[in-house]
PDB file of C-alpha atoms and ligand atoms in Angstrom:
ATOM      1  CA  UNK A 237      -6.693  39.574  17.247  1.00 40.00           C
ATOM      2  CA  UNK A 238      -3.872  41.881  18.077  1.00 41.00           C
ATOM      3  CA  UNK A 239      -4.285  45.135  16.625  1.00 43.00           C
ATOM      4  CA  UNK A 240      -0.970  44.963  14.978  1.00 50.00           C
ATOM      5  CA  UNK A 241      -0.437  41.711  12.871  1.00 61.00           C
ATOM      6  CA  UNK A 242       3.004  40.566  11.766  1.00 79.00           C
ATOM      7  CA  UNK A 243       4.226  42.487   8.989  1.00 90.00           C
ATOM      8  CA  UNK A 244       1.029  44.808   8.437  1.00 95.00           C
ATOM      9  CA  UNK A 245       0.768  48.123   7.996  1.00 97.00           C
ATOM     10  CA  UNK A 246      -0.365  48.722  11.797  1.00 96.00           C
ATOM     11  CA  UNK A 247       2.913  46.846  12.723  1.00 96.00           C
ATOM     12  CA  UNK A 248       5.073  49.465  10.762  1.00 97.00           C
ATOM     13  CA  UNK A 249       3.166  52.696  11.845  1.00 98.00           C
ATOM     14  CA  UNK A 250       3.388  51.650  15.613  1.00 97.00           C
ATOM     15  CA  UNK A 251       7.264  50.826  14.760  1.00 97.00           C
ATOM     16  CA  UNK A 252       7.954  54.470  13.318  1.00 98.00           C
ATOM     17  CA  UNK A 253       5.458  55.970  16.304  1.00 97.00           C
ATOM     18  CA  UNK A 254       8.430  54.921  18.311  1.00 97.00           C
ATOM     19  CA  UNK A 255      10.425  57.455  16.655  1.00 97.00           C
ATOM     20  CA  UNK A 256      12.324  56.902  13.093  1.00 97.00           C
ATOM     21  CA  UNK A 257      15.845  58.287  14.006  1.00 97.00           C
ATOM     22  CA  UNK A 258      15.949  55.796  16.912  1.00 97.00           C
ATOM     23  CA  UNK A 259      14.686  52.378  14.673  1.00 97.00           C
ATOM     24  CA  UNK A 260      17.490  49.908  14.356  1.00 97.00           C
ATOM     25  CA  UNK A 261      17.823  50.377  10.371  1.00 98.00           C
ATOM     26  CA  UNK A 262      17.917  54.135  10.810  1.00 98.00           C
ATOM     27  CA  UNK A 263      20.775  56.077   8.784  1.00 98.00           C
ATOM     28  CA  UNK A 264      21.174  59.845   8.708  1.00 97.00           C
ATOM     29  CA  UNK A 265      22.791  59.499   5.549  1.00 97.00           C
ATOM     30  CA  UNK A 266      21.575  56.746   2.916  1.00 98.00           C
ATOM     31  CA  UNK A 267      25.212  56.141   1.826  1.00 98.00           C
ATOM     32  CA  UNK A 268      25.400  52.497   0.403  1.00 98.00           C
ATOM     33  CA  UNK A 269      22.539  53.047  -1.778  1.00 98.00           C
ATOM     34  CA  UNK A 270      23.792  56.214  -2.862  1.00 98.00           C
ATOM     35  CA  UNK A 271      27.115  54.875  -3.560  1.00 98.00           C
ATOM     36  CA  UNK A 272      25.366  52.411  -5.660  1.00 98.00           C
ATOM     37  CA  UNK A 273      22.734  53.906  -7.405  1.00 98.00           C
ATOM     38  CA  UNK A 274      26.129  55.960  -9.086  1.00 98.00           C
ATOM     39  CA  UNK A 275      27.561  53.221  -9.719  1.00 97.00           C
ATOM     40  CA  UNK A 276      24.593  51.977 -11.494  1.00 98.00           C
ATOM     41  CA  UNK A 277      24.998  55.402 -13.793  1.00 98.00           C
ATOM     42  CA  UNK A 278      21.390  55.768 -12.919  1.00 98.00           C
ATOM     43  CA  UNK A 279      19.840  59.153 -15.005  1.00 98.00           C
ATOM     44  CA  UNK A 280      18.778  61.361 -12.929  1.00 98.00           C
ATOM     45  CA  UNK A 281      15.939  62.193 -15.290  1.00 98.00           C
ATOM     46  CA  UNK A 282      15.211  58.547 -15.184  1.00 98.00           C
ATOM     47  CA  UNK A 283      12.252  57.022 -12.924  1.00 99.00           C
ATOM     48  CA  UNK A 284      13.667  55.686 -10.003  1.00 99.00           C
ATOM     49  CA  UNK A 285      11.471  53.691  -7.350  1.00 99.00           C
ATOM     50  CA  UNK A 286      12.746  52.999  -3.596  1.00 99.00           C
ATOM     51  CA  UNK A 287      10.673  50.140  -2.495  1.00 98.00           C
ATOM     52  CA  UNK A 288      10.041  49.797   0.849  1.00 98.00           C
ATOM     53  CA  UNK A 289      11.383  53.470   1.592  1.00 98.00           C
ATOM     54  CA  UNK A 290       9.586  54.222   4.444  1.00 98.00           C
ATOM     55  CA  UNK A 291      10.693  57.032   6.163  1.00 98.00           C
ATOM     56  CA  UNK A 292      14.471  56.786   4.707  1.00 98.00           C
ATOM     57  CA  UNK A 293      16.617  60.388   3.762  1.00 98.00           C
ATOM     58  CA  UNK A 294      17.649  58.632   0.287  1.00 98.00           C
ATOM     59  CA  UNK A 295      15.045  60.374  -1.386  1.00 98.00           C
ATOM     60  CA  UNK A 296      16.404  63.522   0.375  1.00 98.00           C
ATOM     61  CA  UNK A 297      19.562  63.083  -1.301  1.00 98.00           C
ATOM     62  CA  UNK A 298      18.338  62.118  -4.092  1.00 98.00           C
ATOM     63  CA  UNK A 299      16.305  65.251  -4.931  1.00 98.00           C
ATOM     64  CA  UNK A 300      19.178  67.302  -3.890  1.00 98.00           C
ATOM     65  CA  UNK A 301      21.257  65.576  -6.530  1.00 98.00           C
ATOM     66  CA  UNK A 302      18.611  66.305  -9.497  1.00 98.00           C
ATOM     67  CA  UNK A 303      16.492  63.356  -9.261  1.00 98.00           C
ATOM     68  CA  UNK A 304      13.381  64.321 -10.739  1.00 98.00           C
ATOM     69  CA  UNK A 305      11.296  61.132 -11.110  1.00 98.00           C
ATOM     70  CA  UNK A 306      11.688  59.761  -7.812  1.00 99.00           C
ATOM     71  CA  UNK A 307       8.830  56.894  -6.087  1.00 99.00           C
ATOM     72  CA  UNK A 308       8.489  56.123  -2.676  1.00 99.00           C
ATOM     73  CA  UNK A 309       6.516  52.921  -2.043  1.00 98.00           C
ATOM     74  CA  UNK A 310       5.729  51.484   1.252  1.00 98.00           C
ATOM     75  CA  UNK A 311       3.244  49.283   3.414  1.00 98.00           C
ATOM     76  CA  UNK A 312       3.383  51.802   6.237  1.00 98.00           C
ATOM     77  CA  UNK A 313       1.591  55.612   5.721  1.00 98.00           C
ATOM     78  CA  UNK A 314       3.225  56.874   8.910  1.00 98.00           C
ATOM     79  CA  UNK A 315       6.732  55.938   7.729  1.00 98.00           C
ATOM     80  CA  UNK A 316       6.033  58.617   4.117  1.00 98.00           C
ATOM     81  CA  UNK A 317       4.234  61.106   6.277  1.00 98.00           C
ATOM     82  CA  UNK A 318       7.755  61.054   8.118  1.00 98.00           C
ATOM     83  CA  UNK A 319       9.273  62.072   4.986  1.00 98.00           C
ATOM     84  CA  UNK A 320       6.768  64.370   3.691  1.00 98.00           C
ATOM     85  CA  UNK A 321       6.871  66.000   6.758  1.00 98.00           C
ATOM     86  CA  UNK A 322      10.253  66.758   6.624  1.00 98.00           C
ATOM     87  CA  UNK A 323      11.027  67.224   2.767  1.00 98.00           C
ATOM     88  CA  UNK A 324       7.741  70.446   2.963  1.00 98.00           C
ATOM     89  CA  UNK A 325       7.151  71.582  -0.150  1.00 98.00           C
ATOM     90  CA  UNK A 326       9.820  69.245  -1.971  1.00 98.00           C
ATOM     91  CA  UNK A 327       7.683  65.800  -0.750  1.00 98.00           C
ATOM     92  CA  UNK A 328       5.455  67.011  -3.360  1.00 98.00           C
ATOM     93  CA  UNK A 329       8.066  66.515  -6.273  1.00 98.00           C
ATOM     94  CA  UNK A 330       8.167  62.516  -5.518  1.00 99.00           C
ATOM     95  CA  UNK A 331       5.252  60.196  -6.125  1.00 99.00           C
ATOM     96  CA  UNK A 332       4.715  58.443  -2.704  1.00 99.00           C
ATOM     97  CA  UNK A 333       2.446  54.663  -3.188  1.00 98.00           C
ATOM     98  CA  UNK A 334       0.891  53.115  -0.118  1.00 98.00           C
ATOM     99  CA  UNK A 335       1.655  49.477  -1.117  1.00 97.00           C
ATOM    100  CA  UNK A 336       2.435  46.204   0.169  1.00 97.00           C
ATOM    101  CA  UNK A 337       5.199  44.901  -2.038  1.00 98.00           C
ATOM    102  CA  UNK A 338       3.819  41.026  -2.249  1.00 97.00           C
ATOM    103  CA  UNK A 339       0.968  41.874  -4.155  1.00 97.00           C
ATOM    104  CA  UNK A 340       1.798  45.239  -6.045  1.00 98.00           C
ATOM    105  CA  UNK A 341       1.071  46.160  -9.248  1.00 98.00           C
ATOM    106  CA  UNK A 342       3.369  49.296 -10.088  1.00 98.00           C
ATOM    107  CA  UNK A 343       1.743  51.465 -11.912  1.00 98.00           C
ATOM    108  CA  UNK A 344       4.755  52.226 -14.533  1.00 98.00           C
ATOM    109  CA  UNK A 345       8.289  50.936 -15.037  1.00 98.00           C
ATOM    110  CA  UNK A 346      11.355  52.571 -13.123  1.00 99.00           C
ATOM    111  CA  UNK A 347      14.670  52.802 -14.351  1.00 98.00           C
ATOM    112  CA  UNK A 348      16.256  51.858 -10.995  1.00 99.00           C
ATOM    113  CA  UNK A 349      14.605  49.888  -8.428  1.00 99.00           C
ATOM    114  CA  UNK A 350      16.207  50.003  -4.984  1.00 99.00           C
ATOM    115  CA  UNK A 351      15.369  48.439  -2.103  1.00 98.00           C
ATOM    116  CA  UNK A 352      16.887  48.666   1.496  1.00 98.00           C
ATOM    117  CA  UNK A 353      15.905  45.960   4.126  1.00 98.00           C
ATOM    118  CA  UNK A 354      12.170  45.672   2.836  1.00 98.00           C
ATOM    119  CA  UNK A 355      12.806  41.953   0.962  1.00 98.00           C
ATOM    120  CA  UNK A 356      14.397  40.791   3.430  1.00 98.00           C
ATOM    121  CA  UNK A 357      10.554  40.434   5.522  1.00 98.00           C
ATOM    122  CA  UNK A 358       9.353  38.385   3.048  1.00 97.00           C
ATOM    123  CA  UNK A 359       9.997  34.990   4.294  1.00 97.00           C
ATOM    124  CA  UNK A 360       7.379  32.670   2.255  1.00 95.00           C
ATOM    125  CA  UNK A 361       7.858  32.031  -1.725  1.00 97.00           C
ATOM    126  CA  UNK A 362       3.888  33.479  -2.353  1.00 96.00           C
ATOM    127  CA  UNK A 363       5.205  36.498  -0.883  1.00 96.00           C
ATOM    128  CA  UNK A 364       8.651  36.807  -2.368  1.00 98.00           C
ATOM    129  CA  UNK A 365       6.866  35.109  -5.822  1.00 98.00           C
ATOM    130  CA  UNK A 366       4.416  38.815  -5.771  1.00 98.00           C
ATOM    131  CA  UNK A 367       7.393  40.855  -5.005  1.00 98.00           C
ATOM    132  CA  UNK A 368       8.942  39.280  -7.914  1.00 98.00           C
ATOM    133  CA  UNK A 369       5.939  39.446 -10.249  1.00 98.00           C
ATOM    134  CA  UNK A 370       6.089  43.446  -9.513  1.00 98.00           C
ATOM    135  CA  UNK A 371       9.951  43.883 -10.062  1.00 98.00           C
ATOM    136  CA  UNK A 372       9.524  41.789 -13.300  1.00 98.00           C
ATOM    137  CA  UNK A 373       6.147  44.250 -14.198  1.00 98.00           C
ATOM    138  CA  UNK A 374       7.527  47.239 -12.580  1.00 98.00           C
ATOM    139  CA  UNK A 375      11.190  47.422 -14.792  1.00 99.00           C
ATOM    140  CA  UNK A 376      12.469  48.666 -17.522  1.00 98.00           C
ATOM    141  CA  UNK A 377      14.890  46.477 -20.129  1.00 98.00           C
ATOM    142  CA  UNK A 378      18.468  47.753 -18.483  1.00 98.00           C
ATOM    143  CA  UNK A 379      17.500  48.724 -15.370  1.00 98.00           C
ATOM    144  CA  UNK A 380      19.127  48.772 -12.380  1.00 98.00           C
ATOM    145  CA  UNK A 381      17.786  46.887  -9.216  1.00 99.00           C
ATOM    146  CA  UNK A 382      19.942  47.838  -5.947  1.00 99.00           C
ATOM    147  CA  UNK A 383      18.539  45.347  -3.040  1.00 98.00           C
ATOM    148  CA  UNK A 384      19.908  45.457   0.450  1.00 98.00           C
ATOM    149  CA  UNK A 385      18.984  42.660   2.368  1.00 98.00           C
ATOM    150  CA  UNK A 386      20.629  41.331   5.747  1.00 98.00           C
ATOM    151  CA  UNK A 387      23.543  39.025   5.330  1.00 98.00           C
ATOM    152  CA  UNK A 388      23.619  35.269   6.207  1.00 98.00           C
ATOM    153  CA  UNK A 389      25.805  36.581   9.224  1.00 98.00           C
ATOM    154  CA  UNK A 390      23.546  39.013   9.610  1.00 98.00           C
ATOM    155  CA  UNK A 391      20.479  39.719  12.222  1.00 97.00           C
ATOM    156  CA  UNK A 392      17.534  37.101  12.352  1.00 97.00           C
ATOM    157  CA  UNK A 393      15.093  39.346  12.919  1.00 96.00           C
ATOM    158  CA  UNK A 394      14.440  43.206  12.529  1.00 96.00           C
ATOM    159  CA  UNK A 395      11.742  45.182  14.256  1.00 95.00           C
ATOM    160  CA  UNK A 396      10.529  42.182  16.081  1.00 94.00           C
ATOM    161  CA  UNK A 397       9.527  40.119  12.671  1.00 97.00           C
ATOM    162  CA  UNK A 398      11.712  37.683  11.241  1.00 97.00           C
ATOM    163  CA  UNK A 399      14.125  37.862   7.823  1.00 97.00           C
ATOM    164  CA  UNK A 400      15.371  35.841   5.351  1.00 98.00           C
ATOM    165  CA  UNK A 401      18.807  36.409   5.302  1.00 98.00           C
ATOM    166  CA  UNK A 402      20.695  37.028   1.415  1.00 98.00           C
ATOM    167  CA  UNK A 403      24.330  36.324  -0.094  1.00 98.00           C
ATOM    168  CA  UNK A 404      23.988  38.010  -3.290  1.00 98.00           C
ATOM    169  CA  UNK A 405      24.689  34.757  -5.390  1.00 98.00           C
ATOM    170  CA  UNK A 406      21.364  33.565  -3.434  1.00 98.00           C
ATOM    171  CA  UNK A 407      19.390  36.800  -4.283  1.00 98.00           C
ATOM    172  CA  UNK A 408      20.205  36.384  -7.693  1.00 98.00           C
ATOM    173  CA  UNK A 409      19.699  32.896  -8.132  1.00 98.00           C
ATOM    174  CA  UNK A 410      16.134  33.773  -6.370  1.00 98.00           C
ATOM    175  CA  UNK A 411      15.526  36.284  -9.043  1.00 98.00           C
ATOM    176  CA  UNK A 412      16.236  34.552 -11.754  1.00 98.00           C
ATOM    177  CA  UNK A 413      16.426  35.812 -15.611  1.00 98.00           C
ATOM    178  CA  UNK A 414      16.004  38.629 -16.812  1.00 98.00           C
ATOM    179  CA  UNK A 415      18.161  40.002 -13.922  1.00 98.00           C
ATOM    180  CA  UNK A 416      21.461  39.639 -13.924  1.00 98.00           C
ATOM    181  CA  UNK A 417      24.256  39.545 -10.831  1.00 98.00           C
ATOM    182  CA  UNK A 418      26.342  42.771 -11.461  1.00 98.00           C
ATOM    183  CA  UNK A 419      28.216  44.178  -8.496  1.00 98.00           C
ATOM    184  CA  UNK A 420      28.016  42.956  -4.869  1.00 98.00           C
ATOM    185  CA  UNK A 421      29.084  44.209  -1.879  1.00 97.00           C
ATOM    186  CA  UNK A 422      29.181  43.636   2.090  1.00 98.00           C
ATOM    187  CA  UNK A 423      28.473  46.555   4.513  1.00 98.00           C
ATOM    188  CA  UNK A 424      28.509  46.826   8.389  1.00 98.00           C
ATOM    189  CA  UNK A 425      25.813  49.264   9.073  1.00 98.00           C
ATOM    190  CA  UNK A 426      25.667  50.420  12.572  1.00 98.00           C
ATOM    191  CA  UNK A 427      22.286  51.021  14.629  1.00 97.00           C
ATOM    192  CA  UNK A 428      21.551  54.115  16.477  1.00 98.00           C
ATOM    193  CA  UNK A 429      21.901  51.901  19.699  1.00 97.00           C
ATOM    194  CA  UNK A 430      25.648  51.373  18.420  1.00 97.00           C
ATOM    195  CA  UNK A 431      24.946  47.432  17.313  1.00 97.00           C
ATOM    196  CA  UNK A 432      26.633  46.044  14.109  1.00 98.00           C
ATOM    197  CA  UNK A 433      24.385  44.728  11.502  1.00 98.00           C
ATOM    198  CA  UNK A 434      25.619  42.833   8.286  1.00 98.00           C
ATOM    199  CA  UNK A 435      23.620  43.637   5.149  1.00 98.00           C
ATOM    200  CA  UNK A 436      24.895  42.744   1.598  1.00 98.00           C
ATOM    201  CA  UNK A 437      24.006  44.372  -1.070  1.00 98.00           C
ATOM    202  CA  UNK A 438      23.305  43.627  -4.353  1.00 98.00           C
ATOM    203  CA  UNK A 439      23.102  45.298  -8.039  1.00 98.00           C
ATOM    204  CA  UNK A 440      21.248  43.306 -10.718  1.00 98.00           C
ATOM    205  CA  UNK A 441      20.932  44.760 -14.340  1.00 98.00           C
ATOM    206  CA  UNK A 442      17.672  43.633 -16.271  1.00 98.00           C
ATOM    207  CA  UNK A 443      19.181  42.003 -19.591  1.00 98.00           C
ATOM    208  CA  UNK A 444      15.620  43.636 -21.715  1.00 88.00           C
TER     209      UNK A 444
HETATM  210  C1  LIG B 774      13.630  48.417   8.332  1.00 88.85           C
HETATM  211  S1  LIG B 774      12.706  49.066   7.439  1.00 88.85           S
HETATM  212  C2  LIG B 774      13.566  49.987   5.934  1.00 88.85           C
HETATM  213  C3  LIG B 774      12.916  51.210   5.645  1.00 88.85           C
HETATM  214  C4  LIG B 774      14.077  51.967   4.377  1.00 88.85           C
HETATM  215  N1  LIG B 774      14.277  51.342   3.432  1.00 88.85           N
HETATM  216  C5  LIG B 774      15.379  52.274   5.250  1.00 88.85           C
HETATM  217  O1  LIG B 774      16.657  52.078   4.515  1.00 88.85           O
HETATM  218  O2  LIG B 774      15.143  53.422   6.093  1.00 88.85           O
HETATM  219  C6  LIG B 774      11.491  48.302   5.730  1.00 88.85           C
HETATM  220  C7  LIG B 774      10.587  49.087   5.618  1.00 88.85           C
HETATM  221  O3  LIG B 774      10.033  48.159   4.822  1.00 88.85           O
HETATM  222  C8  LIG B 774       8.465  48.278   5.293  1.00 88.85           C
HETATM  223  N2  LIG B 774       7.748  47.158   4.270  1.00 88.85           N
HETATM  224  C9  LIG B 774       7.949  46.064   5.308  1.00 88.85           C
HETATM  225  N3  LIG B 774       7.376  45.123   4.033  1.00 88.85           N
HETATM  226  C10 LIG B 774       6.378  45.614   3.077  1.00 88.85           C
HETATM  227  C11 LIG B 774       5.377  45.149   2.298  1.00 88.85           C
HETATM  228  N4  LIG B 774       5.258  43.854   2.031  1.00 88.85           N
HETATM  229  N5  LIG B 774       5.549  45.909   1.198  1.00 88.85           N
HETATM  230  C12 LIG B 774       6.060  47.017   1.432  1.00 88.85           C
HETATM  231  N6  LIG B 774       6.466  47.497   2.622  1.00 88.85           N
HETATM  232  C13 LIG B 774       6.823  46.756   3.351  1.00 88.85           C
HETATM  233  C14 LIG B 774       7.813  48.991   6.414  1.00 88.85           C
HETATM  234  O4  LIG B 774       7.218  49.762   6.566  1.00 88.85           O
HETATM  235  C15 LIG B 774       9.496  49.589   5.928  1.00 88.85           C
HETATM  236  O5  LIG B 774       9.294  51.252   5.760  1.00 88.85           O
END
């Protein structure tokens, strides 16, 4: 049996052990996320979740902007350990949760749910359903939901794993009520190795 089953925590811990800043998804600044979080009108005092946040520097920027109730949830303890170490004392202001988003019962409801490049690893219906159950259980009425996934003309794999590519329209249809598509945009992410990855960003609003 493999020591790093496809897509499990050990797979991701091993990926991050190779160097967070050389992974294809690394961003020195989480610029599209920050722009959409602002566009969503997020209240810095309200609870915000970075679902599959890994070692992203989004949390650093949000803390600097005064966001006071941030949770990062990820399958990989190693990824979150990288962020905690980077943040130092400020890491204590953040709630860190080790979780498989496809089987997660959120402990509370968030006003903003952000996911850059986690949902697209859920390629089968049951895993997507599990994630969507968590999304429904874990968001407040009026919540903003920001999901970035590889676009239909984006890569077919990431970190050695297959992904499901989404257009914003298909993603909004998959997520369904009570979430409605509010805004969509395309992004070309430049990887540390100089490659290009086409992302689709989708902002949805929970209608009650
Ligand atoms: C491509 S990385 C993106 C990380 C981060 N969002 C960023 O933008 O840097 C995907 C992340 O999703 C996490 N992940 C993958 N499948 C997951 C699952 N089922 N539940 C929770 N996290 C998952 C991985 O551990 C990894 O940190």
